[in-house]
Coordinates of C-alpha atoms in Angstrom, one line a residue:
X1 CA 113.5 29.3 118.8
X2 CA 112.1 28.6 115.3
X3 CA 108.7 27.6 116.8
X4 CA 108.7 30.8 118.8
X5 CA 109.3 32.9 115.7
X6 CA 106.5 31.1 113.9
X7 CA 104.1 31.8 116.8
X8 CA 105.2 35.5 116.9
X9 CA 104.6 35.8 113.1
X10 CA 101.1 34.3 113.4
X11 CA 100.3 36.5 116.4
X12 CA 101.5 39.7 114.6
X13 CA 99.5 38.6 111.4
X14 CA 96.3 38.4 113.4
X15 CA 97.0 41.5 115.3
X16 CA 97.7 43.5 112.1
X17 CA 94.3 42.3 110.7
X18 CA 92.6 43.4 113.9
X19 CA 94.3 46.9 113.8
X20 CA 93.3 47.2 110.1
X21 CA 89.6 46.7 110.9
X22 CA 89.4 48.1 114.5
X23 CA 88.1 51.5 113.6
X24 CA 85.1 50.0 111.8
X25 CA 84.3 47.0 114.1
X26 CA 82.1 49.1 116.4
X27 CA 80.2 50.5 113.4
X28 CA 79.7 46.9 112.2
X29 CA 78.4 45.9 115.6
X30 CA 76.1 48.9 115.7
X31 CA 74.7 48.0 112.2
X32 CA 74.2 44.4 113.2
X33 CA 72.5 45.3 116.5
X34 CA 70.2 47.8 114.8
X35 CA 69.1 45.3 112.2
X36 CA 68.5 42.6 114.8
X37 CA 66.5 45.0 117.0
X38 CA 64.3 45.9 113.9
X39 CA 63.7 42.2 113.2
X40 CA 65.6 42.4 109.9
X41 CA 68.3 40.0 110.8
X42 CA 68.6 36.8 112.8
X43 CA 71.3 34.2 112.4
X44 CA 75.1 33.9 112.4
X45 CA 77.6 36.4 111.0
X46 CA 81.3 35.9 110.4
X47 CA 83.8 38.5 109.0
X48 CA 87.4 37.5 108.3
X49 CA 90.5 39.1 106.9
X50 CA 93.2 36.8 105.4
X51 CA 91.5 33.9 107.2
X52 CA 91.6 35.5 110.7
X53 CA 88.2 36.2 112.2
X54 CA 87.6 39.9 112.9
X55 CA 83.9 39.7 113.9
X56 CA 81.6 36.8 114.8
X57 CA 78.2 36.9 116.2
X58 CA 75.1 34.7 116.7
X59 CA 71.7 36.5 117.0
X60 CA 68.4 34.8 117.7
X61 CA 67.2 31.3 118.3
X62 CA 68.0 28.0 116.6
X63 CA 64.7 26.6 118.0
X64 CA 62.1 29.1 119.1
X65 CA 59.8 26.5 120.8
X66 CA 62.6 25.2 123.1
X67 CA 64.4 28.6 123.4
X68 CA 67.6 27.2 122.0
X69 CA 70.0 30.0 121.1
X70 CA 72.1 30.1 118.0
X71 CA 75.8 29.6 118.5
X72 CA 79.0 29.3 116.3
X73 CA 78.2 25.6 115.8
X74 CA 74.7 26.1 114.4
X75 CA 74.2 24.5 111.0
X76 CA 72.0 26.3 108.4
X77 CA 70.4 25.5 105.1
X78 CA 72.5 27.4 102.6
X79 CA 69.8 27.7 99.9
X80 CA 71.4 28.9 96.7
X81 CA 74.8 29.4 98.2
X82 CA 74.8 25.6 97.6
X83 CA 75.3 26.3 93.9
X84 CA 78.9 27.2 94.5
X85 CA 79.7 23.6 95.4
X86 CA 77.9 22.4 92.2
X87 CA 80.1 24.8 90.2
X88 CA 83.3 23.6 91.9
X89 CA 82.3 20.0 91.2
X90 CA 81.7 20.6 87.5
X91 CA 85.0 22.6 87.2
X92 CA 86.9 19.8 89.0
X93 CA 85.7 17.3 86.5
X94 CA 86.7 19.7 83.7
X95 CA 90.2 19.9 85.2
X96 CA 90.4 16.1 85.2
X97 CA 89.5 16.1 81.5
X98 CA 86.2 14.3 82.1
X99 CA 84.0 17.0 80.6
X100 CA 84.2 20.3 78.7
X101 CA 82.0 23.2 79.8
X102 CA 81.2 24.0 76.2
X103 CA 80.0 20.5 75.5
X104 CA 76.2 20.0 74.9
X105 CA 74.4 18.7 77.9
X106 CA 73.1 15.9 75.7
X107 CA 76.6 14.4 75.5
X108 CA 76.3 13.4 79.2
X109 CA 72.5 13.1 79.4
X110 CA 71.6 11.4 76.1
X111 CA 67.8 11.5 76.5
X112 CA 67.9 15.3 77.0
X113 CA 66.0 16.8 74.0
X114 CA 67.7 20.2 73.7
X115 CA 71.1 19.7 72.0
X116 CA 71.8 23.4 71.7
X117 CA 72.1 23.8 75.5
X118 CA 75.7 23.5 76.9
X119 CA 77.1 22.9 80.4
X120 CA 78.3 26.5 80.3
X121 CA 74.8 27.7 79.7
X122 CA 73.6 25.8 82.8
X123 CA 76.4 27.2 84.9
X124 CA 75.7 30.8 83.9
X125 CA 71.9 30.7 83.9
X126 CA 71.8 31.5 80.2
X127 CA 70.3 28.2 79.0
X128 CA 66.8 29.5 78.5
X129 CA 65.5 26.8 80.8
X130 CA 62.6 27.9 83.1
X131 CA 63.1 27.7 86.8
X132 CA 61.1 24.7 87.9
X133 CA 57.8 25.3 86.1
X134 CA 58.2 22.1 84.1
X135 CA 57.4 20.2 87.2
X136 CA 53.9 21.7 87.6
X137 CA 52.1 19.0 85.5
X138 CA 53.9 16.1 87.2
X139 CA 53.1 17.7 90.5
X140 CA 49.4 18.0 89.6
X141 CA 49.4 14.4 88.7
X142 CA 50.9 13.3 92.0
X143 CA 50.8 16.0 94.7
X144 CA 52.5 13.7 97.2
X145 CA 55.6 13.1 95.1
X146 CA 59.0 14.2 96.2
X147 CA 60.9 15.1 93.0
X148 CA 64.6 14.3 92.5
X149 CA 67.1 15.3 89.8
X150 CA 66.2 12.0 88.0
X151 CA 62.8 13.6 87.2
X152 CA 64.2 16.7 85.5
X153 CA 65.1 15.4 82.1
X154 CA 61.7 13.7 81.5
X155 CA 59.8 16.8 82.8
X156 CA 61.8 19.2 80.6
X157 CA 61.4 17.0 77.5
X158 CA 57.6 16.8 78.0
X159 CA 56.9 20.4 79.0
X160 CA 55.9 23.2 76.6
X161 CA 57.0 25.7 79.3
X162 CA 60.6 24.4 79.8
X163 CA 62.3 26.7 77.3
X164 CA 61.9 30.5 77.5
X165 CA 64.5 31.8 75.1
X166 CA 67.4 30.7 72.9
X167 CA 70.6 29.6 74.9
X168 CA 73.0 32.5 75.5
X169 CA 70.4 35.2 74.6
X170 CA 69.5 36.3 78.1
X171 CA 70.3 35.7 81.8
X172 CA 67.5 34.1 83.7
X173 CA 67.8 32.2 87.0
X174 CA 67.2 28.5 86.6
X175 CA 67.3 26.1 89.5
X176 CA 66.5 23.3 87.1
X177 CA 69.7 24.0 85.3
X178 CA 71.7 23.4 88.5
X179 CA 69.8 20.2 89.0
X180 CA 70.9 19.0 85.6
X181 CA 74.5 19.9 86.6
X182 CA 74.2 17.7 89.7
X183 CA 72.9 14.9 87.4
X184 CA 75.9 15.4 85.1
X185 CA 78.3 15.1 88.1
X186 CA 76.7 11.8 89.0
X187 CA 76.9 10.5 85.4
X188 CA 80.5 11.5 84.9
X189 CA 81.9 10.6 88.4
X190 CA 79.9 7.5 89.0
X191 CA 79.1 8.8 92.5
X192 CA 75.9 10.0 94.1
X193 CA 76.0 13.8 94.1
X194 CA 76.2 14.1 98.0
X195 CA 79.0 11.6 98.0
X196 CA 80.9 13.5 95.4
X197 CA 80.7 16.7 97.4
X198 CA 81.8 15.0 100.6
X199 CA 84.7 13.2 99.0
X200 CA 86.1 15.9 96.7
X201 CA 85.0 19.2 98.3
X202 CA 84.0 19.0 102.0
X203 CA 86.7 16.6 103.1
X204 CA 89.6 18.2 101.3
X205 CA 88.6 21.6 102.7
X206 CA 88.2 20.2 106.2
X207 CA 84.4 21.0 106.3
X208 CA 83.5 18.3 108.8
X209 CA 80.1 20.0 109.7
X210 CA 78.8 20.3 106.1
X211 CA 76.6 17.8 104.4
X212 CA 73.6 17.4 102.0
X213 CA 70.1 17.0 103.5
X214 CA 66.7 16.5 101.8
X215 CA 63.4 14.9 102.8
X216 CA 64.8 11.7 101.2
X217 CA 68.2 12.1 102.7
X218 CA 67.8 13.0 106.4
X219 CA 71.0 13.6 108.3
X220 CA 70.7 13.7 112.1
X221 CA 72.4 16.9 113.4
X222 CA 71.8 18.4 116.9
X223 CA 73.2 21.7 115.7
X224 CA 70.8 22.0 112.7
X225 CA 68.6 25.1 113.1
X226 CA 64.9 25.4 112.5
X227 CA 63.7 27.7 109.7
X228 CA 61.1 30.4 110.4
X229 CA 58.9 32.8 108.5
X230 CA 57.4 36.0 110.0
X231 CA 54.6 38.2 108.7
X232 CA 55.8 41.5 107.3
X233 CA 53.5 43.5 109.5
X234 CA 54.6 41.6 112.7
X235 CA 58.2 40.4 112.1
X236 CA 58.7 39.5 115.8
X237 CA 56.3 36.6 115.3
X238 CA 58.0 33.3 114.4
X239 CA 56.3 30.6 112.3
X240 CA 58.0 27.3 111.5
X241 CA 58.3 27.3 107.7
X242 CA 57.6 23.6 107.5
X243 CA 54.3 24.1 109.3
X244 CA 52.9 26.6 106.7
X245 CA 50.9 25.1 103.9
X246 CA 52.2 27.7 101.4
X247 CA 55.7 26.3 101.8
X248 CA 54.9 22.7 101.3
X249 CA 55.7 22.4 97.6
X250 CA 59.1 24.2 97.9
X251 CA 60.2 22.5 101.0
X252 CA 58.7 19.0 100.6
X253 CA 57.8 18.3 96.9
X254 CA 60.8 20.1 95.5
X255 CA 63.0 19.5 98.5
X256 CA 64.5 16.3 97.1
X257 CA 66.3 18.1 94.3
X258 CA 70.0 18.6 94.4
X259 CA 72.6 21.0 92.9
X260 CA 70.5 24.1 93.5
X261 CA 70.2 24.0 97.3
X262 CA 70.1 21.7 100.3
X263 CA 73.7 21.9 101.5
X264 CA 73.8 22.4 105.2
X265 CA 76.8 24.2 106.7
X266 CA 78.2 26.5 109.4
X267 CA 80.0 29.9 109.2
X268 CA 83.2 28.2 110.3
X269 CA 83.0 25.6 107.6
X270 CA 82.3 28.2 105.0
X271 CA 85.5 30.1 106.1
X272 CA 87.4 26.8 105.5
X273 CA 85.8 26.6 102.1
X274 CA 87.0 30.2 101.4
X275 CA 90.6 29.3 102.5
X276 CA 90.6 26.1 100.3
X277 CA 89.7 28.2 97.3
X278 CA 92.9 30.3 97.7
X279 CA 95.0 27.2 97.5
X280 CA 94.9 24.2 95.1
X281 CA 92.9 21.8 97.3
X282 CA 89.8 22.3 95.2
X283 CA 90.6 24.1 92.0
X284 CA 93.6 25.4 90.1
X285 CA 94.0 29.2 90.2
X286 CA 93.4 29.4 86.5
X287 CA 90.2 27.4 86.7
X288 CA 88.8 29.6 89.5
X289 CA 89.8 32.7 87.5
X290 CA 87.7 31.4 84.6
X291 CA 84.8 30.9 87.0
X292 CA 85.1 34.5 88.2
X293 CA 84.9 36.1 84.7
X294 CA 81.6 37.8 83.8
X295 CA 79.5 35.9 81.2
X296 CA 79.0 37.5 77.8
X297 CA 75.6 37.0 76.1
X298 CA 75.2 36.5 72.4
X299 CA 74.5 40.2 72.0
X300 CA 77.9 40.8 73.7
X301 CA 76.4 42.4 76.8
X302 CA 77.5 41.0 80.2
X303 CA 75.0 38.9 82.1
X304 CA 73.7 41.0 85.0
X305 CA 71.9 40.1 88.2
X306 CA 71.3 41.5 91.7
X307 CA 69.7 44.7 92.9
X308 CA 70.6 47.8 94.9
X309 CA 74.0 47.4 96.5
X310 CA 74.3 43.8 95.2
X311 CA 74.2 44.7 91.5
X312 CA 76.5 42.1 89.9
X313 CA 77.6 40.2 86.8
X314 CA 77.4 36.4 86.7
X315 CA 80.2 34.0 86.0
X316 CA 80.4 30.2 86.2
X317 CA 78.3 29.9 89.4
X318 CA 79.6 33.1 91.0
X319 CA 78.2 36.7 91.1
X320 CA 80.8 39.4 90.5
X321 CA 80.0 42.7 92.2
X322 CA 80.0 45.6 89.7
X323 CA 81.3 48.1 92.3
X324 CA 85.1 47.5 92.4
X325 CA 85.9 50.4 94.7
X326 CA 87.2 48.1 97.5
X327 CA 88.5 45.4 95.1
X328 CA 87.2 42.5 93.2
X329 CA 84.3 41.1 95.1
X330 CA 82.6 37.7 94.3
X331 CA 79.7 36.2 96.1
X332 CA 76.5 34.1 96.0
X333 CA 73.3 34.7 97.8
X334 CA 70.6 32.3 98.8
X335 CA 67.0 32.5 99.7
X336 CA 64.2 30.1 100.5
X337 CA 61.6 29.8 103.3
X338 CA 63.5 29.9 106.5
X339 CA 66.9 30.5 105.0
X340 CA 68.5 33.7 103.6
X341 CA 72.2 33.4 103.1
X342 CA 75.3 35.3 101.8
X343 CA 78.9 34.1 101.1
X344 CA 81.1 37.0 100.0
X345 CA 84.8 37.1 99.2
X346 CA 87.0 40.2 98.4
X347 CA 89.7 38.6 96.2
X348 CA 91.8 41.7 96.2
X349 CA 92.0 42.2 100.0
X350 CA 91.3 38.6 101.0
X351 CA 88.2 39.4 103.0
X352 CA 85.3 37.2 103.8
X353 CA 81.7 38.1 104.9
X354 CA 79.3 35.2 105.7
X355 CA 75.7 35.6 106.8
X356 CA 73.5 32.6 107.5
X357 CA 69.9 33.6 108.5
X358 CA 67.2 31.1 109.7
X359 CA 64.4 33.6 109.3
X360 CA 63.1 34.7 105.9
X361 CA 64.5 38.2 106.0
X362 CA 64.9 39.2 102.4
X363 CA 67.1 42.2 103.2
X364 CA 69.9 39.9 104.5
X365 CA 71.8 40.2 101.2
X366 CA 71.9 44.0 101.2
X367 CA 72.9 43.9 104.9
X368 CA 75.8 41.6 104.1
X369 CA 77.1 43.9 101.4
X370 CA 76.7 46.9 103.8
X371 CA 78.9 45.0 106.4
X372 CA 81.5 44.7 103.7
X373 CA 81.3 48.4 102.9
X374 CA 81.7 49.3 106.6
X375 CA 84.7 47.0 106.9
X376 CA 86.4 48.9 104.1
X377 CA 85.2 52.5 104.3
X378 CA 83.4 52.8 107.6
X379 CA 80.2 53.9 105.8
X380 CA 77.5 52.4 103.6
X381 CA 74.5 53.5 101.5
X382 CA 71.5 52.9 103.7
X383 CA 68.4 51.4 102.0
X384 CA 65.3 53.4 102.3
X385 CA 62.9 52.2 105.0
X386 CA 59.3 51.3 104.2
X387 CA 56.8 53.6 105.9
X388 CA 54.1 51.1 105.2
X389 CA 56.0 48.5 107.3
X390 CA 56.7 51.1 110.1
X391 CA 53.1 52.2 110.2
X392 CA 51.7 48.7 110.3
X393 CA 54.1 47.4 112.9
X394 CA 53.5 50.5 115.2
X395 CA 49.8 50.1 114.7
X396 CA 49.8 46.6 116.0
X397 CA 52.2 47.3 118.9
X398 CA 51.0 50.7 120.2
X399 CA 47.9 51.7 118.4
X400 CA 46.6 54.2 115.8
X401 CA 47.8 57.4 117.3
X402 CA 51.4 56.3 117.6
X403 CA 51.3 54.8 114.1
X404 CA 50.1 58.1 112.6
X405 CA 52.8 60.0 114.5
X406 CA 55.4 57.8 112.9
X407 CA 53.9 58.2 109.5
X408 CA 53.7 62.0 109.7
X409 CA 57.1 62.3 111.2
X410 CA 58.8 60.6 108.3
X411 CA 56.7 60.9 105.2
X412 CA 58.4 64.1 103.9
X413 CA 61.9 62.5 104.4
X414 CA 62.0 60.8 101.0
X415 CA 65.8 60.4 101.3
X416 CA 65.5 57.8 104.1
X417 CA 61.8 56.6 103.7
X418 CA 59.4 55.7 101.0
X419 CA 55.6 55.1 101.0
X420 CA 54.0 52.8 98.5
X421 CA 50.3 52.4 97.8
X422 CA 50.5 48.7 96.7
X423 CA 52.6 47.9 99.8
X424 CA 50.1 49.5 102.1
X425 CA 47.3 47.7 100.3
X426 CA 49.0 44.3 100.6
X427 CA 49.8 44.7 104.2
X428 CA 46.3 45.8 105.1
X429 CA 44.7 42.7 103.4
X430 CA 47.3 40.4 105.0
X431 CA 46.6 41.8 108.4
X432 CA 42.9 41.7 107.9
X433 CA 42.9 38.0 107.0
X434 CA 45.5 36.8 109.5
X435 CA 44.3 37.7 112.9
X436 CA 44.6 41.5 112.9
X437 CA 41.2 42.4 111.5
X438 CA 40.7 45.9 113.0
X439 CA 44.2 47.0 112.4
X440 CA 44.1 45.7 108.8
X441 CA 40.9 47.5 108.2
X442 CA 42.5 50.7 109.5
X443 CA 45.4 50.3 107.1
X444 CA 43.0 49.9 104.2
X445 CA 41.0 53.0 105.3
X446 CA 44.1 55.1 105.6
X447 CA 45.2 54.1 102.2
X448 CA 42.0 55.7 100.7
X449 CA 43.1 58.9 102.4
X450 CA 46.7 58.7 101.2
X451 CA 45.8 57.8 97.6
X452 CA 42.3 59.1 96.9
X453 CA 42.7 58.9 93.1
X454 CA 43.2 55.1 93.2
X455 CA 40.3 52.9 92.4
X456 CA 42.1 49.9 93.9
X457 CA 42.3 51.3 97.5
X458 CA 38.5 51.8 97.6
X459 CA 38.0 48.3 96.3
X460 CA 40.2 46.7 99.0
X461 CA 38.7 48.8 101.7
X462 CA 35.3 47.8 100.5
X463 CA 36.3 44.2 100.7
X464 CA 37.3 44.6 104.3
X465 CA 34.1 46.5 105.2
X466 CA 32.0 43.8 103.6
X467 CA 34.0 41.2 105.5
X468 CA 33.0 42.7 108.9
X469 CA 29.3 43.3 107.9
X470 CA 29.5 47.1 107.3
X471 CA 27.2 46.8 104.3
X472 CA 26.3 50.4 103.5
X473 CA 29.9 51.6 103.9
X474 CA 31.1 48.8 101.6
X475 CA 28.6 49.8 99.0
X476 CA 29.8 53.4 99.0
X477 CA 33.4 52.2 98.6
X478 CA 32.6 49.8 95.8
X479 CA 30.7 52.6 94.0
X480 CA 33.7 55.0 94.4
X481 CA 36.0 52.3 93.0
X482 CA 33.7 51.9 90.0
X483 CA 33.4 55.6 89.5
X484 CA 37.2 55.7 89.1
X485 CA 37.4 52.5 87.1
X486 CA 34.2 51.5 85.3
X487 CA 35.9 48.3 84.2
X488 CA 36.2 46.9 87.7
X489 CA 34.1 43.8 87.2
X490 CA 35.0 42.5 90.7
X491 CA 33.3 45.6 92.2
X492 CA 30.3 45.1 90.0
X493 CA 29.9 41.5 91.2
X494 CA 30.4 42.6 94.8
X495 CA 27.7 45.3 94.5
X496 CA 25.3 42.8 92.9
X497 CA 25.8 40.6 95.9
X498 CA 25.4 43.4 98.4
X499 CA 22.3 45.0 96.6
X500 CA 20.3 42.0 95.4
X501 CA 17.2 44.1 94.8
X502 CA 19.0 46.9 93.0
X503 CA 18.5 49.4 95.8

């Protein structure tokens, strides 16, 4: 009888959660389906209330070449969501009395040459340390090197670009700071950072599908997804991020760093992490409460980050949403080539929203917060859509006439759409130089019609015309650009090249 009562209690608990969210689940699904159809979302989504899954979906492919679909077991690079585990590790060591967050970093890394920087400064991104710019010279000296956290202290000590402001003065995102935190974990615990996370975080939380992986620490996993980029003007095209030269430094040379990224996990394991944070498996409630308190700068202002509907304060490794309408919401986002992620927790209502994306869709964070908004109110503040993107994508798919129809139909609706000269210009040039030459040239031409007072649009259109051998038209456009901006030296040089005999 006792077992039956327990079963009934659990069943009613889950059913109550379902009834609570039922009116909004269809809206959530519609939002997800729409974003996937518009190539703005691809990956795994999990939404839970008090640990019970209300909504779970896999959208897209884990491996495009082999047409392997994503499923609930798919494992993703977490990017900067990994910083949450670094924060927990430091705070665990604090609880054990092995360090103090207001201690200078130099107490634990004796060769570190900036005694004014504390562990708290690193945790809160207020140290003044640059991101990873201090590694530029070492990279130039050895472009094949894979950097590790052991390289950070020497690089910081030797760089004149390592420190940007006095500690505590400002908030500025610093991946190098989290690399130093991982190094401190190693020095204090006597364990390699991946081993520490496994022993003291992943295993206690039951996260059996979560691990650290780098180019120097490769873990075989049949469920590990591939990461993809896609051009803004053609988001339906998928390019493996590790095949693109522009990503090599971040994914390969900087890929050996720890603390700031490189934790691999699943939506299910992250839900287990969420549950473990409510108990005492990982941190005491008082310690976690300290981590979720906004950081105050030396000028007494609160450290602020985020954008749009993700505007937030920053605590000890956690972002704290400014909007408290639906309760206290804490989260962390992540973004790198082939991975855009979000882990969001509503502490007040015990809600969890997890998005793991294996395509570089930068709007994922805003979509995740919108899902949370729909869960609680049934509505959300829609982001304005880019008419430049709509025009370029329609142009490629169905031609000039359809693209113009889309542009003209929406350009006066400034509530839901925006049109930006620089965005159009950038898209036109990207298309022109990446296999869509006629379409790219048309975007650049249209930009001169939309923004006839801008010298830059004529300069870019002239560049395209010159590239396809339309010499006389290019000369006219360069001359128009110079007329509007006599200081445009690039146009002068281009004209000298096009008119060698001073025609």
